[in-house]
Amino acid sequence: MSVPMPFPVSLPMSLPVSLPMSFPMSFPMSFPMSFPMTTEIDLSLLSRRIIIVSGKGGTGKTTVSTALGLAAAAHGRRTLIVEVGPTEHVTPLLDPGGPAAGYAGRELRPGLHVLRIDPFLAVSEYIGLQLGSRGPVDLVLRNRALRQLLDGAPGWRELITLGKIWYLEQSLSPSGAPLFDLIVVDAPATGHGVSFLDVPRVVQSAVRAGPLARNAGLVERLVRDPDKTLLLPVCLAEDLPARETGELIERMRDRVGIAVDRVVINALPARPLPDDLSDIGERLAELPPTLDLCVLPEPPVLTACASYLTSRHALAEHYVGVVAELTGLPLVGLPFVMGGLRQPGALDRISEALLTQPQSPDEAEPAANDRVHR
Amino acid sequence: MTRDAAWDALVGDARIVVCVGTGGVGKTTLAASIALEAARRGQRALVLTIDPARRLADALGIGELGNQPRELPPELHRRLGLPDGAHLFAVMLDMKRTFDDLVERLAASEEARQRILANPIYQQLSDALAGSGEYAAMEKVYELLESQRYDLVVLDTPPSQHALDFLDAPRKLLEFIDSRVVKLLVHPALSAGRFGFRLFQGATQRALKLIERLSGIGFLEDISEFLLAFEDMSAGFRDRATRVQSMLLGPEARFVLVAAPSPEAARNAELFLTRLEATRVPISGIAINRTRLWPGGGAPAQGLRCDDATISEALETDLVRLAEALDPDAQPPVEGRHAALAALAVARQYAGLVQLDRDSTSGLRARARRLGVAVRDVPELACEVHDLDGLSLVAVHLFGSDAPDERSAPHRQEV
């Protein structure tokens, strides 16, 4: 069952960077990052068949997958978001309280489908397809001993999940056109993400011949096809995510051989103060610690607020430079959205930013450690 | 900040502390801080990380983390206020090496050892394939504890979806060793020299034939050979997996759930709590890492609410007062007014973040209260935590301190 919801087909062109919803009108609240944000649209992402969204846990892979799905559907692509974990995250974001998408999938916006690949169901479907009947499927899945074997055996979940994605990519609608123009995969967190995509190769080196090796080969070719498949790494402008993204891209290039053409940096904080007031923290610190204020906190607290926001902003800019240096790839920055993703318009803003032209950060921005303390 | 019995017990009578939680919440940092606190209390403490946490290695002054524990150099002890007799070690899990060590320990003969190490299934199982790291981590913890060289081992676990596999790893391995399939695969090969599927009747025979047909026989031969080679050490393996499991569920193990104040991370933490409860693993405490707290404690005033754009009369009075203080020589203080509005803006922005963190964790906190589990906030600092001072500071927030400590003020100015 689907719940169609209105989604703007043409996206608004203005791109405000990360701001709390409302602030006194007399004071401008938005100061752009020095990282070049652009409003120039780049639709090259949408020409792929499969985009695998990967990154360290907590960087916002689900957010990016969802926003990408929304953007693709808004541009008229029949889009499928594939979830691979044990719990669904995309469906609750797009349809809070609604039923799970499950293995059969749901259309959550016009042209935007979501499904979750359950490895056991995928195995069952695979066997059924191979044999042309469902009888033996139950024979395998109901057999306790075999379920135990599957429970204990590593690797097959990844392989069957990728196999199902391959199958979905190949699927045609009754008219003969591909069933989906674009498949967005919300992949597991980095460490397991590499293993996830590496499994077809590993299986082929362990299994010498036969249908399993053949199918793994098909999946591997799809993953390595740069015209069809793209890895979209998601990162935060922070230390560990930046490093791990560098390592992820290196390993993905070396071991998996998948195409990568940009890095998404999620949740970039806005510049908290205009340049002429960047010393406001110090000026407040010089005031007497009690000013007999009634709503505003006392100067030391104001100083702490200013110092937190400016330090965090400086750190974010520093790590944008680090990511660019470690990966050598152009970047796409997404704004931090105050108030969560479920508030109206939040995901649309991220979708819009996701489709902007990837940028190389300002060369004037030093990535060296001396600018920000260690 | 006060001490808390539940947290104190982590570095008191526990021998193993397992930090669980979703990825990206700072498990490695918190695990290191817990080990540091134990060392401060005079223990020989070790932190076992899953990631090549280079910054942690740098912070601890031990070059590179490897499969063998390395100790914090003594010259750093004084700086950390570590007492005599305290030791702090760090080690990184090397899955492949841990499995190889285990095979070495359990193999009956040199020949059996070689056969296992050369088997393609073993090589993939121990190295490349996802999901086998969990057992290796437990094995490593057991080995470290068994060595009697450490009072406390603090373990940083792989990210969430797999962290429950991790609690389940010894059981799964035992079930796998004992499963009928393994017996079916191993024994016919023993008796018939090749697959003796004909020896077996009924559904299992048919199912095995199906697998054979769908997978290609080479795969099953490799599995069979691996299991054969494995068989002579399976008793040792079973014994070990049993002991690893009882260590995990025993009285000397503690679990800390590490969460973060984002809506996603808090929801994941709640899911995690549900599953941990279902497996009856007792949680000693929940650490909410990088919470934005209001400086000086308490909550921001109502008039500072982020969604309130208006300037009330009371706020206007404040702004006038602040503008005059900032720009005492001008009349009217035009520049001061501008600066006062900037101060209001940062206060509102930060208040918004504080509120955001409070809202996103309210469900988790309520849940923890019902379960009687202690929750600790580790405030987000203006700086990053990847040096010893940062780790000390996190430890102070986790365990509290008897004396008020100037280091515990949020937003210590560092940049």
Coordinates of C-alpha atoms in Angstrom, one line a residue, chain A:
Chain A
M1 CA 0.0 0.0 0.0
S2 CA 1.4 3.4 -0.8
V3 CA 0.8 6.8 0.7
P4 CA 1.5 9.3 -2.0
M5 CA 2.6 12.6 -0.6
P6 CA 3.2 15.8 -2.4
F7 CA 6.8 16.4 -3.4
P8 CA 8.0 19.4 -5.3
V9 CA 9.0 18.4 -8.8
S10 CA 11.1 21.4 -9.3
L11 CA 13.3 22.1 -6.4
P12 CA 13.7 25.6 -5.0
M13 CA 16.9 27.2 -6.1
S14 CA 18.0 29.0 -3.0
L15 CA 20.3 27.1 -0.7
P16 CA 20.3 28.4 2.8
V17 CA 23.0 26.7 4.9
S18 CA 22.0 25.0 8.1
L19 CA 19.9 27.2 10.2
P20 CA 17.7 27.1 13.2
M21 CA 14.2 27.7 12.1
S22 CA 13.8 31.2 13.3
F23 CA 15.8 34.0 14.6
P24 CA 15.3 37.7 15.2
M25 CA 14.8 39.3 11.8
S26 CA 17.1 42.2 12.7
F27 CA 20.1 39.9 12.7
P28 CA 21.2 37.9 9.8
M29 CA 21.7 34.3 10.9
S30 CA 23.2 32.7 7.9
F31 CA 26.8 33.0 7.0
P32 CA 28.1 30.6 4.4
M33 CA 30.8 28.2 5.1
S34 CA 34.1 29.1 3.4
F35 CA 33.7 25.7 1.7
P36 CA 32.2 26.7 -1.7
M37 CA 28.6 25.9 -1.7
T38 CA 27.1 26.2 -5.1
T39 CA 23.6 26.2 -6.4
E40 CA 24.6 24.7 -9.8
I41 CA 22.7 21.5 -10.4
D42 CA 24.5 18.4 -11.5
L43 CA 22.3 15.5 -12.5
S44 CA 25.1 13.0 -13.3
L45 CA 24.3 11.0 -10.2
L46 CA 20.9 10.2 -11.7
S47 CA 22.3 8.6 -14.8
R48 CA 23.7 5.6 -12.9
R49 CA 21.8 2.4 -12.4
I50 CA 23.0 1.6 -8.9
I51 CA 24.3 4.0 -6.2
I52 CA 25.8 2.3 -3.1
V53 CA 25.7 4.8 -0.2
S54 CA 28.4 3.9 2.3
G55 CA 30.3 5.4 5.2
K56 CA 31.1 5.2 8.9
G57 CA 28.1 4.5 11.2
G58 CA 26.3 7.7 12.3
T59 CA 27.4 9.7 9.3
G60 CA 23.9 9.8 7.8
K61 CA 23.8 7.1 5.2
T62 CA 20.1 6.6 5.6
T63 CA 19.5 10.3 5.3
V64 CA 21.5 10.6 2.1
S65 CA 19.9 7.4 0.7
T66 CA 16.5 8.8 1.4
A67 CA 17.2 12.3 0.1
L68 CA 18.8 10.8 -3.0
G69 CA 15.8 8.6 -3.6
L70 CA 13.5 11.7 -3.2
A71 CA 15.6 13.7 -5.6
A72 CA 15.7 11.0 -8.2
A73 CA 12.0 10.4 -8.1
A74 CA 11.4 14.2 -8.2
H75 CA 13.4 14.2 -11.5
G76 CA 11.2 11.5 -12.9
R77 CA 13.4 8.5 -12.3
R78 CA 11.7 5.3 -11.2
T79 CA 13.7 4.8 -8.1
L80 CA 14.1 2.0 -5.5
I81 CA 15.8 2.4 -2.2
V82 CA 17.2 -0.9 -0.9
E83 CA 17.7 -1.4 2.8
V84 CA 20.0 -4.2 3.9
G85 CA 20.0 -4.2 7.7
P86 CA 17.7 -6.1 10.1
T87 CA 15.6 -3.0 10.7
E88 CA 14.1 -0.5 8.3
H89 CA 15.1 3.1 8.6
V90 CA 14.0 4.7 5.4
T91 CA 10.3 3.8 5.7
P92 CA 9.9 5.4 9.2
L93 CA 11.5 8.5 7.8
L94 CA 9.2 8.8 4.9
D95 CA 6.1 7.4 6.4
P96 CA 6.3 7.6 10.2
G97 CA 4.0 5.0 11.8
G98 CA 3.3 3.3 8.5
P99 CA 3.7 -0.4 7.8
A100 CA 7.2 -1.7 7.0
A101 CA 8.2 -1.9 3.4
G102 CA 9.4 -5.5 3.8
Y103 CA 10.7 -7.7 1.1
A104 CA 7.8 -7.0 -1.3
G105 CA 8.5 -3.2 -1.0
R106 CA 6.2 -0.2 -0.9
E107 CA 5.8 2.9 -3.1
L108 CA 6.2 5.7 -0.6
R109 CA 6.2 8.6 -3.0
P110 CA 5.1 8.6 -6.6
G111 CA 8.0 6.7 -8.4
L112 CA 9.9 6.1 -5.2
H113 CA 9.9 2.5 -3.9
V114 CA 11.5 1.1 -0.8
L115 CA 12.3 -2.5 0.1
R116 CA 14.3 -4.4 2.6
I117 CA 16.3 -7.4 1.5
D118 CA 15.9 -10.2 4.0
P119 CA 18.6 -12.7 3.2
F120 CA 16.5 -15.8 4.1
L121 CA 13.7 -14.6 1.8
A122 CA 16.2 -13.8 -0.9
V123 CA 17.7 -17.3 -0.7
S124 CA 14.3 -18.8 -0.9
E125 CA 13.4 -16.7 -3.9
Y126 CA 16.7 -17.6 -5.6
I127 CA 16.2 -21.3 -5.1
G128 CA 12.7 -21.0 -6.4
L129 CA 13.9 -19.2 -9.5
Q130 CA 16.7 -21.7 -10.1
L131 CA 14.3 -24.7 -9.8
G132 CA 11.2 -23.2 -11.2
S133 CA 9.1 -24.3 -8.3
R134 CA 8.7 -23.3 -4.7
G135 CA 8.5 -26.8 -3.2
P136 CA 12.2 -27.3 -2.6
V137 CA 12.4 -23.9 -1.1
D138 CA 10.4 -24.9 2.0
L139 CA 12.4 -28.1 2.0
V140 CA 15.6 -26.1 2.6
L141 CA 14.2 -23.3 4.8
R142 CA 12.2 -25.6 7.1
N143 CA 15.1 -28.0 7.6
R144 CA 16.5 -27.1 11.0
A145 CA 19.9 -28.5 10.3
L146 CA 20.3 -26.4 7.2
R147 CA 19.0 -23.3 8.9
Q148 CA 21.7 -23.8 11.5
L149 CA 24.3 -24.2 8.8
L150 CA 23.1 -20.9 7.2
D151 CA 23.0 -19.2 10.6
G152 CA 26.6 -20.1 11.3
A153 CA 28.0 -19.6 7.8
P154 CA 29.5 -16.2 7.0
G155 CA 29.3 -14.4 3.6
W156 CA 26.1 -15.8 2.1
R157 CA 23.9 -13.0 3.4
E158 CA 26.1 -10.4 1.6
L159 CA 26.2 -12.5 -1.6
I160 CA 22.5 -13.2 -1.8
T161 CA 21.7 -9.5 -1.0
L162 CA 24.0 -8.3 -3.8
G163 CA 22.5 -11.1 -6.0
K164 CA 19.0 -9.7 -5.3
I165 CA 20.2 -6.2 -6.2
W166 CA 21.6 -7.6 -9.4
Y167 CA 18.2 -9.3 -10.1
L168 CA 16.4 -6.0 -9.4
E169 CA 18.7 -4.2 -11.8
Q170 CA 17.9 -6.7 -14.5
S171 CA 14.2 -6.7 -13.9
L172 CA 12.0 -5.3 -16.6
S173 CA 8.5 -3.8 -16.4
P174 CA 5.8 -5.3 -18.7
S175 CA 6.6 -2.6 -21.3
G176 CA 10.2 -3.9 -21.6
A177 CA 11.8 -0.9 -19.9
P178 CA 13.9 -1.5 -16.8
L179 CA 11.7 -1.8 -13.7
F180 CA 13.8 0.8 -11.9
D181 CA 15.9 3.6 -13.4
L182 CA 18.0 3.9 -10.3
I183 CA 18.6 1.7 -7.3
V184 CA 19.9 3.3 -4.2
V185 CA 21.5 0.9 -1.7
D186 CA 21.7 2.0 2.0
A187 CA 24.8 -0.1 2.6
P188 CA 26.2 -1.3 5.9
A189 CA 28.7 0.8 7.9
T190 CA 32.2 1.2 6.5
G191 CA 34.1 -1.8 7.8
H192 CA 31.4 -4.2 6.9
G193 CA 30.7 -2.2 3.7
V194 CA 34.0 -3.3 2.2
S195 CA 33.4 -6.9 3.1
F196 CA 29.8 -6.6 1.7
L197 CA 31.0 -5.5 -1.7
D198 CA 34.0 -7.8 -1.7
V199 CA 32.1 -11.0 -1.1
P200 CA 31.5 -11.9 -4.8
R201 CA 35.3 -11.8 -5.4
V202 CA 35.9 -13.8 -2.2
V203 CA 33.3 -16.4 -3.0
Q204 CA 34.8 -16.9 -6.5
S205 CA 38.2 -17.5 -5.0
A206 CA 36.7 -20.1 -2.6
V207 CA 34.3 -21.8 -5.0
R208 CA 36.0 -23.0 -8.0
A209 CA 33.1 -23.7 -10.4
G210 CA 29.3 -24.1 -10.6
P211 CA 26.3 -21.9 -10.4
L212 CA 27.4 -20.1 -7.2
A213 CA 30.7 -19.0 -8.7
R214 CA 29.0 -18.1 -12.0
N215 CA 26.4 -15.9 -10.1
A216 CA 29.1 -14.3 -8.0
G217 CA 30.9 -13.4 -11.2
L218 CA 27.8 -11.7 -12.6
V219 CA 27.4 -9.7 -9.4
E220 CA 31.0 -8.8 -9.3
R221 CA 30.9 -7.5 -12.9
L222 CA 27.9 -5.3 -12.1
V223 CA 29.6 -3.9 -9.0
R224 CA 32.7 -3.1 -11.1
D225 CA 30.9 -1.6 -14.0
P226 CA 31.7 2.2 -13.8
D227 CA 28.8 3.1 -16.1
K228 CA 26.3 1.4 -14.0
T229 CA 27.5 1.4 -10.4
L230 CA 28.8 4.2 -8.2
L231 CA 29.9 4.2 -4.6
L232 CA 28.8 7.3 -2.8
P233 CA 30.7 7.7 0.4
V234 CA 29.1 9.8 3.2
C235 CA 31.3 11.5 5.7
L236 CA 31.1 14.0 8.5
A237 CA 33.5 16.9 8.9
E238 CA 35.1 15.3 11.9
D239 CA 38.3 13.5 12.6
L240 CA 37.5 9.8 12.6
P241 CA 34.9 9.9 9.8
A242 CA 37.3 11.8 7.7
R243 CA 40.1 9.3 8.2
E244 CA 37.8 6.4 7.7
T245 CA 36.5 7.8 4.5
G246 CA 40.0 8.1 3.2
E247 CA 40.6 4.4 4.1
L248 CA 37.2 3.3 2.7
I249 CA 37.9 4.9 -0.7
E250 CA 41.4 3.5 -0.8
R251 CA 40.2 -0.1 -0.1
M252 CA 37.2 0.2 -2.4
R253 CA 39.4 1.3 -5.3
D254 CA 42.1 -1.3 -4.6
R255 CA 40.0 -4.3 -3.6
V256 CA 36.5 -3.9 -5.0
G257 CA 37.3 -1.8 -8.0
I258 CA 34.1 0.2 -7.8
A259 CA 33.8 3.7 -9.2
V260 CA 33.8 6.7 -6.8
D261 CA 33.5 10.3 -8.1
R262 CA 32.6 12.4 -5.1
V263 CA 32.3 12.4 -1.4
V264 CA 29.3 13.7 0.5
I265 CA 30.0 15.7 3.6
N266 CA 26.9 15.6 5.8
A267 CA 25.6 18.0 8.5
L268 CA 28.0 20.9 7.9
P269 CA 27.4 23.6 10.5
A270 CA 26.8 27.1 9.4
R271 CA 29.2 29.9 10.2
P272 CA 27.8 31.1 13.5
L273 CA 28.9 34.8 13.4
P274 CA 29.7 37.3 10.7
D275 CA 33.4 38.2 10.3
D276 CA 33.2 41.6 12.0
L277 CA 31.8 39.9 15.1
S278 CA 34.0 36.8 15.2
D279 CA 35.6 38.1 18.4
I280 CA 32.3 38.4 20.3
G281 CA 33.2 35.6 22.6
E282 CA 36.3 37.4 23.9
R283 CA 34.5 40.7 24.2
L284 CA 31.8 39.1 26.2
A285 CA 34.4 37.4 28.4
E286 CA 35.8 40.8 29.3
L287 CA 32.4 42.0 30.8
P288 CA 31.6 41.6 34.4
P289 CA 30.4 38.0 35.0
T290 CA 27.0 39.2 36.3
L291 CA 25.1 41.9 34.4
D292 CA 21.7 41.4 36.1
L293 CA 20.2 40.0 32.9
C294 CA 16.8 38.5 33.0
V295 CA 16.3 36.2 29.9
L296 CA 19.8 36.3 28.4
P297 CA 22.3 34.2 30.3
E298 CA 25.2 35.9 32.0
P299 CA 28.3 36.8 29.9
P300 CA 30.4 33.7 30.8
V301 CA 27.6 31.5 29.4
L302 CA 27.3 33.6 26.3
T303 CA 31.0 33.3 25.8
A304 CA 30.8 29.5 26.2
C305 CA 28.0 29.4 23.5
A306 CA 30.0 31.6 21.1
S307 CA 33.2 29.7 21.7
Y308 CA 31.5 26.3 21.2
L309 CA 29.9 27.3 17.9
T310 CA 32.9 29.0 16.5
S311 CA 35.3 26.2 17.5
R312 CA 33.1 23.6 16.0
H313 CA 32.6 25.5 12.8
A314 CA 36.4 26.0 12.5
L315 CA 36.9 22.2 13.1
A316 CA 34.4 21.4 10.4
E317 CA 36.1 23.6 7.9
H318 CA 39.4 22.0 8.8
Y319 CA 38.1 18.5 8.2
V320 CA 36.5 19.4 4.9
G321 CA 40.0 20.2 3.9
V322 CA 41.3 16.9 5.3
V323 CA 38.6 14.9 3.5
A324 CA 39.5 16.6 0.2
E325 CA 43.2 15.9 0.8
L326 CA 42.8 12.3 1.8
T327 CA 40.5 11.4 -1.0
G328 CA 41.5 13.7 -3.8
L329 CA 37.8 13.9 -4.8
P330 CA 35.5 16.8 -5.2
L331 CA 33.0 17.2 -2.4
V332 CA 29.3 17.8 -2.0
G333 CA 28.3 19.5 1.3
L334 CA 25.0 19.0 3.0
P335 CA 23.6 21.5 5.5
F336 CA 23.1 20.5 9.1
V337 CA 19.3 20.8 9.7
M338 CA 18.3 21.9 13.1
G339 CA 15.1 20.3 14.4
G340 CA 15.5 16.9 12.8
L341 CA 14.7 15.3 9.4
R342 CA 11.1 14.9 10.0
Q343 CA 10.3 18.5 10.0
P344 CA 8.7 19.7 6.8
G345 CA 11.1 20.6 4.1
A346 CA 14.2 19.2 5.8
L347 CA 14.7 16.2 3.5
D348 CA 13.9 18.4 0.5
R349 CA 16.7 20.8 1.4
I350 CA 19.1 17.9 1.7
S351 CA 18.0 16.4 -1.6
E352 CA 18.5 19.8 -3.3
A353 CA 22.1 20.1 -1.9
L354 CA 22.9 16.5 -2.9
L355 CA 22.3 17.3 -6.5
T356 CA 24.7 20.3 -6.6
Q357 CA 27.9 20.3 -8.6
P358 CA 30.7 18.7 -6.5
Q359 CA 33.3 21.2 -5.5
S360 CA 36.9 21.2 -4.6
P361 CA 37.4 23.1 -1.3
D362 CA 39.0 26.5 -1.3
E363 CA 42.7 26.0 -1.8
A364 CA 43.3 28.8 0.6
E365 CA 41.9 26.7 3.4
P366 CA 44.9 25.0 5.0
A367 CA 44.4 21.3 5.8
A368 CA 47.5 21.3 8.0
N369 CA 47.1 20.6 11.7
D370 CA 48.5 24.0 12.8
R371 CA 45.4 25.9 12.2
V372 CA 43.2 24.1 14.6
H373 CA 44.8 22.5 17.7
R374 CA 45.2 18.8 17.5

